[in-house]
């Protein structure tokens, strides 16, 4: 999300919009609904003429926090799988 925020702050709006759209699609594919909905809102906000910069930056911060939760959940699930496989090998 930091790279996307940097694109926005540097005025690379075409790249920003493409990155937001791509991340929205990826979050939809893994059913990260909260992230997907926030990215959808960000995507729509960024298309508006005279979009509120502060609101967009706030949304990006919210998305960043939600993405951290998703990544932590994925990590935890993979850790559980690894522990389970190790336990099965030892049995």
Coordinates of C-alpha atoms in Angstrom, one line a residue:
X1 CA 0.0 0.0 0.0
X2 CA 3.0 2.3 0.6
X3 CA 3.9 2.2 -3.1
X4 CA 0.3 3.0 -4.1
X5 CA 0.3 5.9 -1.6
X6 CA 3.5 7.2 -3.1
X7 CA 2.1 7.1 -6.6
X8 CA -0.8 9.2 -5.4
X9 CA 1.3 11.7 -3.5
X10 CA 3.7 12.1 -6.5
X11 CA 0.8 12.7 -8.9
X12 CA 1.1 9.4 -10.9
X13 CA -2.6 9.1 -11.0
X14 CA -2.9 6.7 -13.9
X15 CA -0.5 4.3 -12.2
X16 CA -2.3 4.8 -8.9
X17 CA -5.7 4.0 -10.4
X18 CA -4.3 0.9 -12.1
X19 CA -2.6 -0.3 -8.9
X20 CA -5.8 0.3 -6.8
X21 CA -7.9 -1.6 -9.4
X22 CA -5.4 -4.5 -9.4
X23 CA -5.2 -4.7 -5.7
X24 CA -9.0 -4.5 -5.5
X25 CA -9.3 -7.5 -7.8
X26 CA -6.7 -9.5 -5.9
X27 CA -8.5 -8.8 -2.6
X28 CA -11.7 -10.0 -4.2
X29 CA -10.1 -13.2 -5.4
X30 CA -9.0 -14.1 -1.8
X31 CA -12.3 -12.9 -0.4
X32 CA -10.8 -10.2 1.7
X33 CA -14.1 -8.4 1.7
X34 CA -13.3 -5.5 4.0
X35 CA -10.2 -4.6 1.9
X36 CA -12.1 -5.1 -1.3
X37 CA -14.9 -2.7 -0.2
X38 CA -12.4 -0.1 1.0
X39 CA -10.5 -0.3 -2.3
X40 CA -13.7 -0.1 -4.2
X41 CA -14.5 3.1 -2.3
X42 CA -11.0 4.4 -3.0
X43 CA -11.2 3.6 -6.7
X44 CA -14.5 5.5 -7.0
X45 CA -13.3 8.4 -4.9
X46 CA -10.2 8.8 -7.1
X47 CA -12.3 9.0 -10.2
X48 CA -14.2 12.0 -9.0
X49 CA -13.3 15.4 -10.2
X50 CA -11.8 17.5 -7.4
X51 CA -11.5 14.4 -5.1
X52 CA -10.7 15.2 -1.5
X53 CA -7.1 14.4 -1.0
X54 CA -7.4 14.0 2.8
X55 CA -10.2 11.5 2.4
X56 CA -8.2 9.5 -0.2
X57 CA -5.1 9.5 2.1
X58 CA -7.3 8.5 5.1
X59 CA -8.8 5.6 3.0
X60 CA -5.3 4.4 2.0
X61 CA -4.3 4.3 5.7
X62 CA -7.4 2.3 6.5
X63 CA -6.7 -0.1 3.7
X64 CA -3.1 -0.4 4.9
X65 CA -4.3 -1.5 8.3
X66 CA -6.8 -3.9 6.9
X67 CA -4.2 -5.4 4.6
X68 CA -1.9 -6.0 7.6
X69 CA -4.7 -8.0 9.3
X70 CA -5.2 -10.1 6.1
X71 CA -1.5 -10.8 5.8
X72 CA -1.3 -11.7 9.5
X73 CA -4.2 -14.1 9.1
X74 CA -2.6 -15.7 6.1
X75 CA 0.7 -16.1 8.0
X76 CA -1.1 -17.6 11.0
X77 CA -2.9 -20.1 8.8
X78 CA 0.3 -21.2 7.0
X79 CA 2.0 -21.5 10.4
X80 CA -0.8 -23.8 11.6
X81 CA -0.6 -25.9 8.4
X82 CA 3.2 -26.3 8.9
X83 CA 2.7 -27.3 12.5
X84 CA 0.0 -29.7 11.5
X85 CA 2.2 -31.4 8.9
X86 CA 5.2 -31.6 11.2
X87 CA 2.9 -33.2 13.9
X88 CA 1.7 -35.7 11.3
X89 CA 5.2 -36.7 10.4
X90 CA 6.2 -37.2 14.0
X91 CA 3.2 -39.5 14.7

